Amino acid sequence: LAPLTYWVAKKIYPFETKEEKRKKTEKFAQISAWLVACYPMLLVYPLGLGTENLFFILLLASFLFLLRSIEDPSAFDLILSGILLALTALTRSVILPFVILSFFVLFFLHRSRAILFMVAFITVVSPWAVRNSLLHQKLTGIETSMGYNLYLGYHPEGDGSFIFGPSLDLLTIMDDSERDKIGTQQALEFIQAQPGRFVPLAVNRLGFFFGLEKRVLMYFYSNDILGFIPKPVLLIVSAILLLPFIFLSISAVFGLSLLRKNPRTILLILLFASYILPHVFILSEDRFHLALIPFFAILAAYFWMTGLAGAFSRWQGSGLGKLT
């Protein structure tokens, strides 16, 4: 993740003059990479055999070659970005909205050449979609877990995140397609029975998505894997694991506000929107934001290098700043 973050940061290069670019881009990319290399939760998370460990790498690699495709639409970069995004979608299908948006960006910039990207993507995902369709004897996509996630996300006993008890309700249904169908039907019934919960649950999920990454610490400590830990030591460990996200995410917000509008930064904003919104309306946990940590690191590094003076200068140059 650290080398990929370095390369992505160099491709975004928000420094404009040639002299400034030569001096700052390298430092900016190195700071971004070090932030990811030293991020505590990314050091701990691979202990679990979760799909996220592969998803993190594939998403960042896909974004790198999308940036290369925006800059120089070679057939190699377009095809490889399509292949990598297909593998990313096969790992976690929540990235599918970003695939569509990426194609629109590439098509707007490069017209017919963008078709290479989509052809590569469809070629890789098609075998699994065909397999699922033949297995369930109806048109089926690359996964059948949407209904299960909707069931948990809107369950009357839930709060928009994963809950243990109801998570077992549908697991007795061995047919994936049938479980998906029943889960979707029951989720719609939950929404119709209590429509007033829809917005509060969405707000809850947004909070869960940007919540502190306490799951790993709670798991290890509550299961007595590490034994008794004195409270002062436990507080220090908690601070080491939890506080970096607060500093990084707040800095990233400022960094995002400083970036100049161009196809690369638009692609970054589309990634954030298309990845966060499905979690807001389906199911969310704090671990889901870990995929965005490398991008947060890039934005935070940009803000730290630009400083408050740069933020003030950008504010003055904006329409609202001139108005005030």
mmCIF file of C-alpha atoms in Angstrom:
data_model
loop_
_atom_site.group_PDB
_atom_site.id
_atom_site.type_symbol
_atom_site.label_atom_id
_atom_site.label_comp_id
_atom_site.label_asym_id
_atom_site.label_seq_id
_atom_site.Cartn_x
_atom_site.Cartn_y
_atom_site.Cartn_z
ATOM 1 C CA LEU A 1 0.000 0.000 0.000
ATOM 2 C CA ALA A 2 2.810 2.432 0.811
ATOM 3 C CA PRO A 3 4.512 2.307 -2.637
ATOM 4 C CA LEU A 4 1.119 2.488 -4.376
ATOM 5 C CA THR A 5 0.215 5.540 -2.285
ATOM 6 C CA TYR A 6 3.525 7.133 -3.293
ATOM 7 C CA TRP A 7 2.830 6.604 -7.001
ATOM 8 C CA VAL A 8 -0.790 7.795 -6.767
ATOM 9 C CA ALA A 9 0.317 10.937 -4.923
ATOM 10 C CA LYS A 10 2.857 11.717 -7.650
ATOM 11 C CA LYS A 11 0.143 11.348 -10.304
ATOM 12 C CA ILE A 12 -2.224 13.734 -8.531
ATOM 13 C CA TYR A 13 0.602 16.337 -8.153
ATOM 14 C CA PRO A 14 -1.392 19.430 -7.191
ATOM 15 C CA PHE A 15 1.666 21.744 -7.377
ATOM 16 C CA GLU A 16 1.377 23.891 -10.434
ATOM 17 C CA THR A 17 4.632 25.573 -11.494
ATOM 18 C CA LYS A 18 7.464 23.418 -12.805
ATOM 19 C CA GLU A 19 9.930 24.609 -10.188
ATOM 20 C CA GLU A 20 7.460 24.087 -7.355
ATOM 21 C CA LYS A 21 6.514 20.686 -8.730
ATOM 22 C CA ARG A 22 10.119 19.486 -8.804
ATOM 23 C CA LYS A 23 10.727 20.571 -5.227
ATOM 24 C CA LYS A 24 7.463 19.556 -3.614
ATOM 25 C CA THR A 25 5.990 16.603 -5.461
ATOM 26 C CA GLU A 26 8.638 14.152 -4.281
ATOM 27 C CA LYS A 27 8.331 15.272 -0.671
ATOM 28 C CA PHE A 28 4.544 15.264 -0.878
ATOM 29 C CA ALA A 29 4.498 11.691 -2.228
ATOM 30 C CA GLN A 30 6.977 10.470 0.387
ATOM 31 C CA ILE A 31 4.954 11.935 3.272
ATOM 32 C CA SER A 32 1.801 10.303 1.902
ATOM 33 C CA ALA A 33 3.506 6.911 1.665
ATOM 34 C CA TRP A 34 4.980 7.147 5.170
ATOM 35 C CA LEU A 35 1.574 7.991 6.623
ATOM 36 C CA VAL A 36 0.191 4.768 5.163
ATOM 37 C CA ALA A 37 3.271 2.728 6.109
ATOM 38 C CA CYS A 38 2.977 3.820 9.750
ATOM 39 C CA TYR A 39 -0.812 3.792 10.078
ATOM 40 C CA PRO A 40 -1.381 1.496 13.097
ATOM 41 C CA MET A 41 -4.594 -0.193 12.018
ATOM 42 C CA LEU A 42 -3.196 -1.112 8.600
ATOM 43 C CA LEU A 43 -0.352 -2.873 10.421
ATOM 44 C CA VAL A 44 -2.798 -4.863 12.558
ATOM 45 C CA TYR A 45 -5.615 -5.522 10.105
ATOM 46 C CA PRO A 46 -3.886 -8.194 7.961
ATOM 47 C CA LEU A 47 -4.026 -10.499 11.009
ATOM 48 C CA GLY A 48 -7.639 -11.117 9.972
ATOM 49 C CA LEU A 49 -8.449 -13.019 6.801
ATOM 50 C CA GLY A 50 -10.831 -10.374 5.466
ATOM 51 C CA THR A 51 -11.527 -9.492 1.854
ATOM 52 C CA GLU A 52 -10.461 -5.937 2.658
ATOM 53 C CA ASN A 53 -6.770 -6.851 2.651
ATOM 54 C CA LEU A 54 -6.926 -7.660 -1.078
ATOM 55 C CA PHE A 55 -9.526 -4.969 -1.767
ATOM 56 C CA PHE A 56 -7.269 -2.179 -0.402
ATOM 57 C CA ILE A 57 -4.461 -3.045 -2.803
ATOM 58 C CA LEU A 58 -6.635 -3.624 -5.864
ATOM 59 C CA LEU A 59 -8.570 -0.379 -5.358
ATOM 60 C CA LEU A 60 -5.418 1.717 -4.997
ATOM 61 C CA ALA A 61 -3.750 0.010 -7.978
ATOM 62 C CA SER A 62 -6.905 0.556 -10.069
ATOM 63 C CA PHE A 63 -6.944 4.235 -9.165
ATOM 64 C CA LEU A 64 -3.280 4.581 -10.126
ATOM 65 C CA PHE A 65 -3.879 3.255 -13.637
ATOM 66 C CA LEU A 66 -7.056 5.317 -13.970
ATOM 67 C CA LEU A 67 -4.927 8.402 -13.277
ATOM 68 C CA ARG A 68 -2.441 7.215 -15.888
ATOM 69 C CA SER A 69 -5.341 6.723 -18.333
ATOM 70 C CA ILE A 70 -6.562 10.259 -17.726
ATOM 71 C CA GLU A 71 -3.089 11.669 -18.333
ATOM 72 C CA ASP A 72 -2.115 9.475 -21.284
ATOM 73 C CA PRO A 73 -4.874 7.170 -22.600
ATOM 74 C CA SER A 74 -2.678 4.347 -23.845
ATOM 75 C CA ALA A 75 -4.353 1.031 -24.614
ATOM 76 C CA PHE A 76 -2.204 -0.649 -21.946
ATOM 77 C CA ASP A 77 -3.300 1.700 -19.151
ATOM 78 C CA LEU A 78 -6.972 1.634 -20.153
ATOM 79 C CA ILE A 79 -7.076 -2.166 -20.355
ATOM 80 C CA LEU A 80 -5.120 -2.662 -17.147
ATOM 81 C CA SER A 81 -7.271 -0.210 -15.193
ATOM 82 C CA GLY A 82 -10.345 -2.114 -16.409
ATOM 83 C CA ILE A 83 -8.873 -5.454 -15.386
ATOM 84 C CA LEU A 84 -7.826 -4.195 -11.960
ATOM 85 C CA LEU A 85 -11.213 -2.606 -11.284
ATOM 86 C CA ALA A 86 -12.889 -5.857 -12.334
ATOM 87 C CA LEU A 87 -10.779 -7.782 -9.827
ATOM 88 C CA THR A 88 -11.612 -5.126 -7.240
ATOM 89 C CA ALA A 89 -15.340 -5.577 -7.922
ATOM 90 C CA LEU A 90 -15.005 -9.359 -7.707
ATOM 91 C CA THR A 91 -13.422 -8.881 -4.277
ATOM 92 C CA ARG A 92 -16.061 -6.430 -3.001
ATOM 93 C CA SER A 93 -18.850 -5.435 -5.375
ATOM 94 C CA VAL A 94 -19.538 -2.167 -3.527
ATOM 95 C CA ILE A 95 -17.073 -0.539 -5.932
ATOM 96 C CA LEU A 96 -19.349 -1.107 -8.965
ATOM 97 C CA PRO A 97 -20.821 2.458 -8.917
ATOM 98 C CA PHE A 98 -17.282 3.833 -9.162
ATOM 99 C CA VAL A 99 -16.645 1.651 -12.217
ATOM 100 C CA ILE A 100 -19.563 3.274 -14.040
ATOM 101 C CA LEU A 101 -18.502 6.783 -13.031
ATOM 102 C CA SER A 102 -14.905 6.088 -14.078
ATOM 103 C CA PHE A 103 -16.086 5.003 -17.513
ATOM 104 C CA PHE A 104 -18.074 8.240 -17.904
ATOM 105 C CA VAL A 105 -15.008 10.315 -16.968
ATOM 106 C CA LEU A 106 -12.797 8.416 -19.413
ATOM 107 C CA PHE A 107 -15.420 8.607 -22.156
ATOM 108 C CA PHE A 108 -15.838 12.353 -21.648
ATOM 109 C CA LEU A 109 -12.068 12.829 -21.947
ATOM 110 C CA HIS A 110 -11.135 10.256 -24.578
ATOM 111 C CA ARG A 111 -14.382 9.246 -26.279
ATOM 112 C CA SER A 112 -14.228 5.871 -28.040
ATOM 113 C CA ARG A 113 -10.877 4.880 -26.525
ATOM 114 C CA ALA A 114 -12.653 4.535 -23.148
ATOM 115 C CA ILE A 115 -14.429 1.483 -24.541
ATOM 116 C CA LEU A 116 -11.179 -0.457 -24.061
ATOM 117 C CA PHE A 117 -11.553 0.098 -20.319
ATOM 118 C CA MET A 118 -15.128 -1.209 -20.238
ATOM 119 C CA VAL A 119 -14.389 -4.163 -22.517
ATOM 120 C CA ALA A 120 -11.547 -5.233 -20.212
ATOM 121 C CA PHE A 121 -13.794 -4.900 -17.173
ATOM 122 C CA ILE A 122 -16.670 -6.892 -18.712
ATOM 123 C CA THR A 123 -14.307 -9.590 -19.988
ATOM 124 C CA VAL A 124 -13.016 -10.277 -16.470
ATOM 125 C CA VAL A 125 -16.340 -10.190 -14.587
ATOM 126 C CA SER A 126 -18.434 -11.978 -17.225
ATOM 127 C CA PRO A 127 -17.348 -15.572 -16.392
ATOM 128 C CA TRP A 128 -18.509 -15.177 -12.799
ATOM 129 C CA ALA A 129 -21.789 -13.522 -13.815
ATOM 130 C CA VAL A 130 -22.423 -16.312 -16.343
ATOM 131 C CA ARG A 131 -21.620 -18.930 -13.708
ATOM 132 C CA ASN A 132 -24.067 -17.357 -11.257
ATOM 133 C CA SER A 133 -26.771 -17.048 -13.905
ATOM 134 C CA LEU A 134 -26.431 -20.707 -14.908
ATOM 135 C CA LEU A 135 -26.380 -21.842 -11.284
ATOM 136 C CA HIS A 136 -29.505 -19.912 -10.277
ATOM 137 C CA GLN A 137 -31.212 -20.293 -13.677
ATOM 138 C CA LYS A 138 -31.881 -16.565 -13.979
ATOM 139 C CA LEU A 139 -29.917 -13.426 -14.857
ATOM 140 C CA THR A 140 -27.587 -12.823 -11.889
ATOM 141 C CA GLY A 141 -24.715 -10.429 -11.288
ATOM 142 C CA ILE A 142 -21.337 -11.118 -9.740
ATOM 143 C CA GLU A 143 -22.650 -11.467 -6.181
ATOM 144 C CA THR A 144 -25.843 -12.297 -4.279
ATOM 145 C CA SER A 145 -25.288 -10.753 -0.846
ATOM 146 C CA MET A 146 -27.207 -7.497 -1.301
ATOM 147 C CA GLY A 147 -30.388 -8.915 0.227
ATOM 148 C CA TYR A 148 -28.534 -10.212 3.295
ATOM 149 C CA ASN A 149 -26.879 -6.826 3.865
ATOM 150 C CA LEU A 150 -30.159 -4.955 3.393
ATOM 151 C CA TYR A 151 -31.830 -7.297 5.875
ATOM 152 C CA LEU A 152 -29.228 -6.476 8.517
ATOM 153 C CA GLY A 153 -29.136 -2.779 7.642
ATOM 154 C CA TYR A 154 -32.885 -2.263 8.130
ATOM 155 C CA HIS A 155 -33.680 -4.914 10.760
ATOM 156 C CA PRO A 156 -35.962 -3.519 13.517
ATOM 157 C CA GLU A 157 -33.450 -4.578 16.173
ATOM 158 C CA GLY A 158 -30.512 -3.024 14.317
ATOM 159 C CA ASP A 159 -28.942 0.404 14.197
ATOM 160 C CA GLY A 160 -27.674 0.329 10.616
ATOM 161 C CA SER A 161 -24.542 -1.687 11.334
ATOM 162 C CA PHE A 162 -23.767 -5.385 11.795
ATOM 163 C CA ILE A 163 -25.697 -7.084 14.603
ATOM 164 C CA PHE A 164 -24.956 -10.633 15.693
ATOM 165 C CA GLY A 165 -28.396 -12.113 16.425
ATOM 166 C CA PRO A 166 -30.233 -11.204 13.205
ATOM 167 C CA SER A 167 -27.057 -11.959 11.216
ATOM 168 C CA LEU A 168 -27.850 -15.677 11.717
ATOM 169 C CA ASP A 169 -31.493 -15.492 10.599
ATOM 170 C CA LEU A 170 -30.920 -16.051 6.873
ATOM 171 C CA LEU A 171 -27.906 -18.339 7.077
ATOM 172 C CA THR A 172 -30.093 -21.451 7.208
ATOM 173 C CA ILE A 173 -31.076 -20.705 3.589
ATOM 174 C CA MET A 174 -28.404 -22.525 1.616
ATOM 175 C CA ASP A 175 -29.367 -21.200 -1.831
ATOM 176 C CA ASP A 176 -27.607 -17.842 -2.288
ATOM 177 C CA SER A 177 -30.181 -16.502 -4.736
ATOM 178 C CA GLU A 178 -33.104 -17.425 -2.519
ATOM 179 C CA ARG A 179 -31.408 -15.848 0.508
ATOM 180 C CA ASP A 180 -30.817 -12.683 -1.513
ATOM 181 C CA LYS A 181 -34.467 -12.574 -2.611
ATOM 182 C CA ILE A 182 -35.903 -13.163 0.866
ATOM 183 C CA GLY A 183 -33.492 -10.695 2.471
ATOM 184 C CA THR A 184 -34.463 -7.967 -0.013
ATOM 185 C CA GLN A 185 -38.199 -8.627 0.444
ATOM 186 C CA GLN A 186 -37.964 -8.499 4.233
ATOM 187 C CA ALA A 187 -35.808 -5.347 4.151
ATOM 188 C CA LEU A 188 -38.471 -3.622 2.033
ATOM 189 C CA GLU A 189 -41.103 -4.756 4.546
ATOM 190 C CA PHE A 190 -39.019 -3.306 7.394
ATOM 191 C CA ILE A 191 -38.798 0.038 5.550
ATOM 192 C CA GLN A 192 -42.537 0.093 4.754
ATOM 193 C CA ALA A 193 -43.452 -0.761 8.349
ATOM 194 C CA GLN A 194 -41.214 1.992 9.795
ATOM 195 C CA PRO A 195 -40.417 4.535 7.059
ATOM 196 C CA GLY A 196 -39.414 7.100 9.665
ATOM 197 C CA ARG A 197 -36.275 5.063 10.430
ATOM 198 C CA PHE A 198 -34.829 5.457 6.932
ATOM 199 C CA VAL A 199 -33.094 8.822 7.430
ATOM 200 C CA PRO A 200 -31.922 8.190 11.043
ATOM 201 C CA LEU A 201 -30.433 4.859 9.961
ATOM 202 C CA ALA A 202 -28.621 6.568 7.079
ATOM 203 C CA VAL A 203 -27.179 9.131 9.501
ATOM 204 C CA ASN A 204 -26.169 6.310 11.855
ATOM 205 C CA ARG A 205 -24.399 4.478 9.056
ATOM 206 C CA LEU A 206 -22.488 7.593 8.056
ATOM 207 C CA GLY A 207 -21.349 7.859 11.666
ATOM 208 C CA PHE A 208 -20.372 4.192 11.745
ATOM 209 C CA PHE A 209 -18.418 4.580 8.490
ATOM 210 C CA PHE A 210 -16.314 7.389 9.961
ATOM 211 C CA GLY A 211 -16.235 5.859 13.440
ATOM 212 C CA LEU A 212 -13.059 5.150 15.379
ATOM 213 C CA GLU A 213 -11.385 1.857 14.502
ATOM 214 C CA LYS A 214 -11.984 0.169 17.851
ATOM 215 C CA ARG A 215 -13.112 -3.242 16.623
ATOM 216 C CA VAL A 216 -9.679 -4.896 16.620
ATOM 217 C CA LEU A 217 -8.785 -3.578 20.076
ATOM 218 C CA MET A 218 -12.142 -4.660 21.506
ATOM 219 C CA TYR A 219 -11.829 -8.120 19.959
ATOM 220 C CA PHE A 220 -8.341 -8.823 21.302
ATOM 221 C CA TYR A 221 -9.032 -7.440 24.761
ATOM 222 C CA SER A 222 -12.558 -8.794 25.291
ATOM 223 C CA ASN A 223 -11.463 -12.311 24.287
ATOM 224 C CA ASP A 224 -8.518 -12.161 26.725
ATOM 225 C CA ILE A 225 -6.059 -12.963 23.938
ATOM 226 C CA LEU A 226 -3.502 -10.523 25.331
ATOM 227 C CA GLY A 227 -4.321 -11.075 29.019
ATOM 228 C CA PHE A 228 -4.851 -8.328 31.556
ATOM 229 C CA ILE A 229 -3.657 -4.876 30.496
ATOM 230 C CA PRO A 230 -3.389 -2.111 33.131
ATOM 231 C CA LYS A 231 -5.694 0.812 32.425
ATOM 232 C CA PRO A 232 -2.900 3.366 31.733
ATOM 233 C CA VAL A 233 -1.303 1.023 29.191
ATOM 234 C CA LEU A 234 -4.703 0.272 27.662
ATOM 235 C CA LEU A 235 -5.373 4.003 27.258
ATOM 236 C CA ILE A 236 -2.001 4.507 25.558
ATOM 237 C CA VAL A 237 -2.612 1.587 23.184
ATOM 238 C CA SER A 238 -6.108 2.919 22.454
ATOM 239 C CA ALA A 239 -4.703 6.360 21.664
ATOM 240 C CA ILE A 240 -2.080 4.876 19.314
ATOM 241 C CA LEU A 241 -4.734 2.891 17.429
ATOM 242 C CA LEU A 242 -7.600 5.384 17.421
ATOM 243 C CA LEU A 243 -6.219 8.933 17.317
ATOM 244 C CA PRO A 244 -4.409 8.725 13.938
ATOM 245 C CA PHE A 245 -7.734 8.487 12.114
ATOM 246 C CA ILE A 246 -8.996 11.674 13.778
ATOM 247 C CA PHE A 247 -5.930 13.686 12.747
ATOM 248 C CA LEU A 248 -5.764 12.135 9.280
ATOM 249 C CA SER A 249 -9.441 12.533 8.387
ATOM 250 C CA ILE A 250 -9.682 16.138 9.616
ATOM 251 C CA SER A 251 -6.521 17.057 7.706
ATOM 252 C CA ALA A 252 -7.865 15.261 4.640
ATOM 253 C CA VAL A 253 -11.004 17.422 4.664
ATOM 254 C CA PHE A 254 -8.845 20.558 4.538
ATOM 255 C CA GLY A 255 -6.615 18.986 1.897
ATOM 256 C CA LEU A 256 -9.603 18.143 -0.282
ATOM 257 C CA SER A 257 -10.820 21.733 -0.095
ATOM 258 C CA LEU A 258 -7.440 22.956 -1.365
ATOM 259 C CA LEU A 259 -7.197 20.786 -4.480
ATOM 260 C CA ARG A 260 -7.726 22.507 -7.812
ATOM 261 C CA LYS A 261 -10.525 21.223 -10.011
ATOM 262 C CA ASN A 262 -9.241 18.925 -12.742
ATOM 263 C CA PRO A 263 -10.097 15.430 -14.039
ATOM 264 C CA ARG A 264 -7.816 13.750 -11.480
ATOM 265 C CA THR A 265 -9.355 15.463 -8.455
ATOM 266 C CA ILE A 266 -12.858 14.950 -9.884
ATOM 267 C CA LEU A 267 -12.106 11.224 -10.111
ATOM 268 C CA LEU A 268 -11.006 11.269 -6.465
ATOM 269 C CA ILE A 269 -14.226 12.977 -5.351
ATOM 270 C CA LEU A 270 -16.288 10.496 -7.378
ATOM 271 C CA LEU A 271 -14.472 7.645 -5.640
ATOM 272 C CA PHE A 272 -15.353 9.052 -2.219
ATOM 273 C CA ALA A 273 -18.997 9.623 -3.119
ATOM 274 C CA SER A 274 -19.584 6.312 -4.913
ATOM 275 C CA TYR A 275 -17.873 4.280 -2.198
ATOM 276 C CA ILE A 276 -19.418 5.988 0.854
ATOM 277 C CA LEU A 277 -23.047 6.344 -0.303
ATOM 278 C CA PRO A 278 -23.793 2.592 -0.750
ATOM 279 C CA HIS A 279 -22.646 2.019 2.823
ATOM 280 C CA VAL A 280 -24.845 4.889 4.019
ATOM 281 C CA PHE A 281 -27.951 3.311 2.485
ATOM 282 C CA ILE A 282 -27.202 -0.399 3.016
ATOM 283 C CA LEU A 283 -24.867 -1.363 5.882
ATOM 284 C CA SER A 284 -21.848 0.279 7.472
ATOM 285 C CA GLU A 285 -18.984 -0.414 9.873
ATOM 286 C CA ASP A 286 -15.910 1.565 10.842
ATOM 287 C CA ARG A 287 -13.605 -0.923 9.087
ATOM 288 C CA PHE A 288 -15.079 0.037 5.721
ATOM 289 C CA HIS A 289 -13.304 3.415 5.697
ATOM 290 C CA LEU A 290 -9.892 1.741 5.840
ATOM 291 C CA ALA A 291 -9.928 1.419 2.043
ATOM 292 C CA LEU A 292 -9.851 5.223 1.834
ATOM 293 C CA ILE A 293 -6.950 5.733 4.260
ATOM 294 C CA PRO A 294 -4.307 5.980 1.479
ATOM 295 C CA PHE A 295 -6.387 8.696 -0.212
ATOM 296 C CA PHE A 296 -6.883 10.479 3.116
ATOM 297 C CA ALA A 297 -3.110 10.319 3.618
ATOM 298 C CA ILE A 298 -2.499 12.000 0.249
ATOM 299 C CA LEU A 299 -4.945 14.803 1.052
ATOM 300 C CA ALA A 300 -3.587 15.226 4.583
ATOM 301 C CA ALA A 301 -0.008 15.436 3.304
ATOM 302 C CA TYR A 302 -1.055 18.092 0.806
ATOM 303 C CA PHE A 303 -2.694 20.154 3.543
ATOM 304 C CA TRP A 304 0.324 19.829 5.842
ATOM 305 C CA MET A 305 2.661 20.938 3.061
ATOM 306 C CA THR A 306 0.414 23.803 1.972
ATOM 307 C CA GLY A 307 -0.395 24.917 5.512
ATOM 308 C CA LEU A 308 -2.983 27.326 6.822
ATOM 309 C CA ALA A 309 -1.479 30.101 4.699
ATOM 310 C CA GLY A 310 -2.309 28.118 1.580
ATOM 311 C CA ALA A 311 -5.819 27.442 2.859
ATOM 312 C CA PHE A 312 -6.338 31.155 3.558
ATOM 313 C CA SER A 313 -5.004 32.078 0.122
ATOM 314 C CA ARG A 314 -7.350 29.566 -1.540
ATOM 315 C CA TRP A 315 -10.265 30.963 0.480
ATOM 316 C CA GLN A 316 -9.472 34.503 -0.617
ATOM 317 C CA GLY A 317 -9.354 33.414 -4.259
ATOM 318 C CA SER A 318 -12.711 31.620 -4.091
ATOM 319 C CA GLY A 319 -15.982 33.302 -4.998
ATOM 320 C CA LEU A 320 -17.253 33.090 -1.414
ATOM 321 C CA GLY A 321 -13.989 34.485 -0.090
ATOM 322 C CA LYS A 322 -14.179 37.487 -2.438
ATOM 323 C CA LEU A 323 -17.787 38.040 -1.436
ATOM 324 C CA THR A 324 -16.940 38.151 2.270
#
